[in-house]
Each structure stands twice: as structure tokens, then as C-alpha cells.
CSV table of C-alpha atoms in Angstrom, one decimal:
chain,number,residue,atom,x,y,z
A,25,UNK,CA,120.9,96.7,65.0
A,26,UNK,CA,117.1,97.1,64.5
A,27,UNK,CA,118.0,100.6,63.0
A,28,UNK,CA,116.4,102.6,65.7
A,29,UNK,CA,118.5,104.8,67.8
A,30,UNK,CA,118.7,104.4,71.6
A,31,UNK,CA,115.8,106.0,73.5
A,32,UNK,CA,116.0,108.0,76.9
A,33,UNK,CA,113.2,107.6,79.2
A,34,UNK,CA,112.0,111.0,81.1
A,35,UNK,CA,109.2,111.0,83.7
A,36,UNK,CA,107.4,114.1,84.7
A,37,UNK,CA,105.3,113.6,87.9
A,38,UNK,CA,101.9,114.5,87.9
A,39,UNK,CA,101.0,117.9,89.6
A,40,UNK,CA,104.2,119.5,88.7
A,41,UNK,CA,104.4,123.3,87.9
A,42,UNK,CA,106.2,124.7,84.6
A,43,UNK,CA,108.9,125.6,86.6
A,44,UNK,CA,109.4,122.4,88.6
A,45,UNK,CA,109.4,120.4,85.3
A,46,UNK,CA,112.0,122.6,83.9
A,47,UNK,CA,114.3,122.1,87.0
A,48,UNK,CA,113.8,118.4,86.8
A,49,UNK,CA,114.8,118.4,83.0
A,50,UNK,CA,117.8,120.5,83.7
A,51,UNK,CA,119.0,118.2,86.6
A,52,UNK,CA,118.1,114.8,84.9
A,53,UNK,CA,119.0,115.7,81.6
A,54,UNK,CA,120.9,118.2,79.2
A,55,UNK,CA,118.1,120.7,78.9
A,56,UNK,CA,119.1,124.4,79.1
A,57,UNK,CA,116.4,126.6,80.9
A,58,UNK,CA,116.6,129.6,78.7
A,59,UNK,CA,116.7,127.4,75.5
A,60,UNK,CA,113.7,125.3,76.6
A,61,UNK,CA,111.5,128.5,77.4
A,62,UNK,CA,112.5,129.9,74.2
A,63,UNK,CA,111.2,126.8,72.5
A,64,UNK,CA,107.9,127.3,74.3
A,65,UNK,CA,107.6,130.8,72.9
A,66,UNK,CA,108.0,129.5,69.6
A,67,UNK,CA,105.4,126.7,70.1
A,68,UNK,CA,103.2,129.5,71.3
A,69,UNK,CA,102.5,130.6,67.8
A,70,UNK,CA,101.0,127.4,66.4
A,71,UNK,CA,99.7,125.9,70.0
A,72,UNK,CA,95.7,125.7,69.2
A,73,UNK,CA,94.5,126.4,73.1
A,74,UNK,CA,94.4,129.6,75.1
A,75,UNK,CA,97.6,131.2,76.1
A,76,UNK,CA,97.0,134.1,78.2
A,77,UNK,CA,100.4,135.9,78.2
A,78,UNK,CA,102.1,133.1,76.8
A,79,UNK,CA,101.6,131.1,79.9
A,80,UNK,CA,102.0,127.2,79.4
A,81,UNK,CA,101.3,126.4,83.0
A,82,UNK,CA,98.8,123.5,82.6
A,83,UNK,CA,99.8,122.4,79.2
A,84,UNK,CA,102.9,120.3,79.8
A,85,UNK,CA,101.4,116.8,80.2
A,86,UNK,CA,102.8,114.7,83.2
A,87,UNK,CA,104.0,111.4,81.4
A,88,UNK,CA,106.9,109.1,81.0
A,89,UNK,CA,108.5,110.4,77.7
A,90,UNK,CA,110.6,108.2,75.3
A,91,UNK,CA,113.3,110.5,73.6
A,92,UNK,CA,116.2,110.0,71.2
A,93,UNK,CA,119.6,109.7,73.2
A,94,UNK,CA,120.5,113.0,71.2
A,95,UNK,CA,117.1,115.0,72.7
A,96,UNK,CA,117.3,118.7,72.7
A,97,UNK,CA,115.0,121.4,74.3
A,98,UNK,CA,112.8,121.3,70.9
A,99,UNK,CA,112.3,117.8,71.0
A,100,UNK,CA,111.0,117.7,74.7
A,101,UNK,CA,108.7,120.7,74.1
A,102,UNK,CA,107.3,119.0,71.0
A,103,UNK,CA,106.9,115.6,72.7
A,104,UNK,CA,104.9,117.1,75.7
A,105,UNK,CA,102.7,119.6,73.6
A,106,UNK,CA,101.8,116.5,71.2
A,107,UNK,CA,100.8,114.6,74.2
A,108,UNK,CA,98.6,117.2,75.6
A,109,UNK,CA,96.6,117.7,72.2
A,110,UNK,CA,96.5,113.7,72.3
A,111,UNK,CA,94.9,113.8,75.6
A,112,UNK,CA,92.8,116.8,74.7
A,113,UNK,CA,91.8,117.0,71.2
A,114,UNK,CA,90.7,120.6,70.1
A,115,UNK,CA,87.6,118.8,68.3
A,116,UNK,CA,86.4,117.7,71.8
A,117,UNK,CA,87.2,120.6,73.9
A,118,UNK,CA,86.2,123.4,71.3
A,119,UNK,CA,85.5,126.4,73.7
A,120,UNK,CA,89.0,127.7,74.4
A,121,UNK,CA,88.0,130.0,77.3
A,122,UNK,CA,85.8,127.4,79.1
A,123,UNK,CA,88.5,124.7,78.5
A,124,UNK,CA,91.1,127.2,80.1
A,125,UNK,CA,88.8,127.6,83.2
A,126,UNK,CA,88.4,123.9,83.5
A,127,UNK,CA,92.3,123.5,83.3
A,128,UNK,CA,92.6,126.0,86.1
A,129,UNK,CA,90.1,124.2,88.1
A,130,UNK,CA,92.0,120.6,87.2
A,131,UNK,CA,95.2,122.1,88.4
A,132,UNK,CA,93.7,123.1,91.8
A,133,UNK,CA,92.2,119.4,92.1
A,134,UNK,CA,95.4,118.1,91.2
A,135,UNK,CA,97.3,119.5,94.1
A,136,UNK,CA,94.6,119.4,96.6
A,137,UNK,CA,93.1,115.7,96.1
A,138,UNK,CA,95.5,112.7,96.7
A,139,UNK,CA,92.7,110.3,95.9
A,140,UNK,CA,91.1,110.1,92.4
A,141,UNK,CA,87.8,109.2,93.5
A,142,UNK,CA,87.5,112.3,95.6
A,143,UNK,CA,88.5,114.9,92.6
A,144,UNK,CA,84.6,115.3,91.2
A,145,UNK,CA,83.5,115.8,95.0
A,146,UNK,CA,86.2,118.3,95.7
A,147,UNK,CA,85.3,120.1,92.2
A,148,UNK,CA,81.7,120.3,93.5
A,149,UNK,CA,82.9,122.0,96.6
A,150,UNK,CA,84.9,124.7,94.8
A,151,UNK,CA,82.1,125.4,92.2
A,152,UNK,CA,79.6,125.4,95.1
A,153,UNK,CA,81.8,128.2,96.8
A,154,UNK,CA,82.1,130.2,93.4
A,155,UNK,CA,78.2,130.2,93.1
A,156,UNK,CA,77.7,131.4,96.8
A,157,UNK,CA,80.2,134.3,96.2
A,158,UNK,CA,82.7,132.7,98.8
A,159,UNK,CA,86.5,132.4,98.1
A,160,UNK,CA,88.1,129.2,97.1
A,161,UNK,CA,90.4,129.4,100.1
A,162,UNK,CA,92.8,126.7,98.5
A,163,UNK,CA,96.0,126.1,100.3
A,164,UNK,CA,97.6,124.8,96.7
A,165,UNK,CA,97.0,128.3,94.9
A,166,UNK,CA,98.9,130.1,97.7
A,167,UNK,CA,101.8,127.7,97.7
A,168,UNK,CA,102.0,128.0,94.0
A,169,UNK,CA,103.2,131.8,94.7
A,170,UNK,CA,105.9,130.3,97.0
A,171,UNK,CA,106.9,127.8,94.2
A,172,UNK,CA,105.7,125.1,96.6
A,173,UNK,CA,108.4,125.6,98.9
A,174,UNK,CA,105.9,125.6,102.0
A,175,UNK,CA,105.5,122.1,103.5
A,176,UNK,CA,102.7,123.5,105.8
A,177,UNK,CA,100.8,126.9,105.0
A,178,UNK,CA,100.8,129.1,108.2
A,179,UNK,CA,98.5,132.0,108.6
A,180,UNK,CA,101.3,134.7,107.9
A,181,UNK,CA,101.5,132.8,104.6
A,182,UNK,CA,98.1,133.4,103.4
A,183,UNK,CA,98.4,136.9,103.6
A,184,UNK,CA,100.4,137.1,100.7
A,185,UNK,CA,98.9,139.5,98.0
A,186,UNK,CA,98.9,137.7,94.9
A,187,UNK,CA,95.8,137.1,92.2
A,188,UNK,CA,96.7,133.5,93.0
A,189,UNK,CA,95.8,133.8,96.6
A,190,UNK,CA,92.1,132.3,96.7
A,191,UNK,CA,91.9,133.4,100.4
A,192,UNK,CA,92.0,137.0,99.4
A,193,UNK,CA,90.4,137.0,95.9
A,194,UNK,CA,87.4,135.4,94.7
A,195,UNK,CA,86.8,133.2,91.9
A,196,UNK,CA,89.7,131.2,90.1
A,197,UNK,CA,93.0,132.2,89.9
A,198,UNK,CA,94.3,133.7,86.8
A,199,UNK,CA,96.0,130.6,85.2
A,200,UNK,CA,96.7,126.9,86.2
A,201,UNK,CA,99.0,126.2,89.2
A,202,UNK,CA,100.5,123.1,88.0
A,203,UNK,CA,100.0,120.4,85.0
A,204,UNK,CA,97.0,118.4,85.8
A,205,UNK,CA,96.3,114.8,84.6
A,206,UNK,CA,93.3,113.7,82.4
A,207,UNK,CA,91.6,112.4,85.4
A,208,UNK,CA,91.7,116.1,87.0
A,209,UNK,CA,90.5,117.7,83.8
A,210,UNK,CA,87.3,115.2,83.7
A,211,UNK,CA,86.5,115.8,87.3
A,212,UNK,CA,86.4,119.7,86.6
A,213,UNK,CA,84.2,119.2,83.5
A,214,UNK,CA,82.0,116.5,85.8
A,215,UNK,CA,81.7,117.6,89.3
A,216,UNK,CA,79.6,115.5,91.6
A,217,UNK,CA,76.3,116.9,92.5
A,218,UNK,CA,76.6,117.6,96.3
A,219,UNK,CA,75.9,120.5,98.7
A,220,UNK,CA,79.3,120.5,100.2
A,221,UNK,CA,81.0,123.8,100.8
A,222,UNK,CA,84.0,122.5,102.9
A,223,UNK,CA,86.4,119.7,103.1
A,224,UNK,CA,89.2,119.1,105.8
A,225,UNK,CA,92.4,116.5,105.3
A,226,UNK,CA,92.1,113.3,107.3
A,227,UNK,CA,95.8,112.6,107.4
A,228,UNK,CA,95.6,109.5,105.1
A,229,UNK,CA,95.0,111.2,101.9
A,230,UNK,CA,91.5,111.3,102.0
A,231,UNK,CA,89.1,114.3,103.3
A,232,UNK,CA,86.1,114.7,105.3
A,233,UNK,CA,83.6,116.9,103.3
A,234,UNK,CA,81.0,119.1,105.0
A,235,UNK,CA,77.8,121.3,104.1
A,236,UNK,CA,78.0,123.6,107.2
A,237,UNK,CA,81.1,125.5,108.7
A,238,UNK,CA,79.9,123.9,112.1
A,239,UNK,CA,80.5,120.6,110.9
A,240,UNK,CA,83.8,121.8,109.4
A,241,UNK,CA,85.2,123.0,112.7
A,242,UNK,CA,84.3,119.9,114.4
A,243,UNK,CA,86.2,117.8,111.6
A,244,UNK,CA,89.2,120.2,112.2
A,245,UNK,CA,88.9,119.8,116.2
A,246,UNK,CA,88.7,115.8,115.7
A,247,UNK,CA,91.6,115.8,113.1
A,248,UNK,CA,94.1,118.1,114.9
């Protein structure tokens, strides 16, 4: 009656990878996977940020979207990328390569930290490890190789040979491992000032942070 068309609500959870996002869109709506990826490839021509190999991982912003009832793949891609650029205006995040590195770090924080206040602390752990020439040793980056199908990472899983295996290869992985929130990106830009090098999950979503391996092992033993 008001002249507006009916709208459909689509929610993309935080920390979903591009693959998980597309699977969700296929399952809940009328999105064709091949057409969706085709629209992403077209959008790459005008997208202002760094897209190595046309990889949009990290850029599909997790949000609740309201789309016209007759939406198609182009509408969804357009809505998601517009939302990303609204959250991360190019004028503010001008250095494209530096921003991409922060996006990679933010994606790891998104998957590793369940509590928002821990993200800057966890960022400091990863940056401290990089400075000391240690591996990041993030389970989340390895699970990305397995499409997040592993509920628990076993030692044999950590042997997979992939540039995303941060137990094997030093530094950041070659690209984001999911689509992070603004909060995670801000933590990647503004890490806490700590000497922590390790963390271990408490079991309630939080983590114990430690400066030495000895302390780290003690926390691990106490939380078995």
C-alpha cells in the first residue's frame, strides 16, 4: 500500500567464510552458487580494495540484510560489498596492502576470540609471535583448509601442507580465513600492549594468556 515492495531478511553470521556464506544463501534463498561467484568476479573490476587472485574472502560483511523479494545474485553481492565499504571507507583505510594484512589478522581474531574484549589482547599475542619469528600456530587457519569441518583439531590435522597452516609457515596466511566484523578489524589495528606469547581456552569462551611456555603448559594441564 505504501508503494514499497516486500523485503526479505537475510542474516549472514559473523565469522562465516565466503564458501559458508554462499552455502547459506543457496539453502535459504534462491541463489545459484555459480551465478553468485560470477557476480563477485564482475564486482572485482570496480572494487577499490586489494583482491589478490580475485579472492573476496574477508569482504562479504556479516550483517542482517533486507533485500527486495525479487532479489538475485547481483543484489546480494551489491548489498554486501556496499555494506563493507560503508564500514571501511577507502578514505579512512587508504593503504590497501596494509589494510589487507589487517583484514587477514582480523579474520583470525574473529575465529579465535569468542569474547570481544579479548580481541586486542589476542592481536598482541599474534603480533608478538611474528616479531619474535615464531609461527602463529592458529588452529583456525588450519581449520579453514578443512572448510571448518573439524570440531577439534588433532595433531595429524596440523600436518596438512598449506600456506594457511600457520603451524608450518611463519607470518600471516596469504588471505583472510573468514569475513570479520568491524570490532575484529579495529583490534587488528589497535592491539593491546602486552608481552603475551601464548593463550589457551578456558572452556567458557575466554582464554588464559601467558608470557612463557612454562606458564602456558601449566594452564593447559589445569584445563584438561
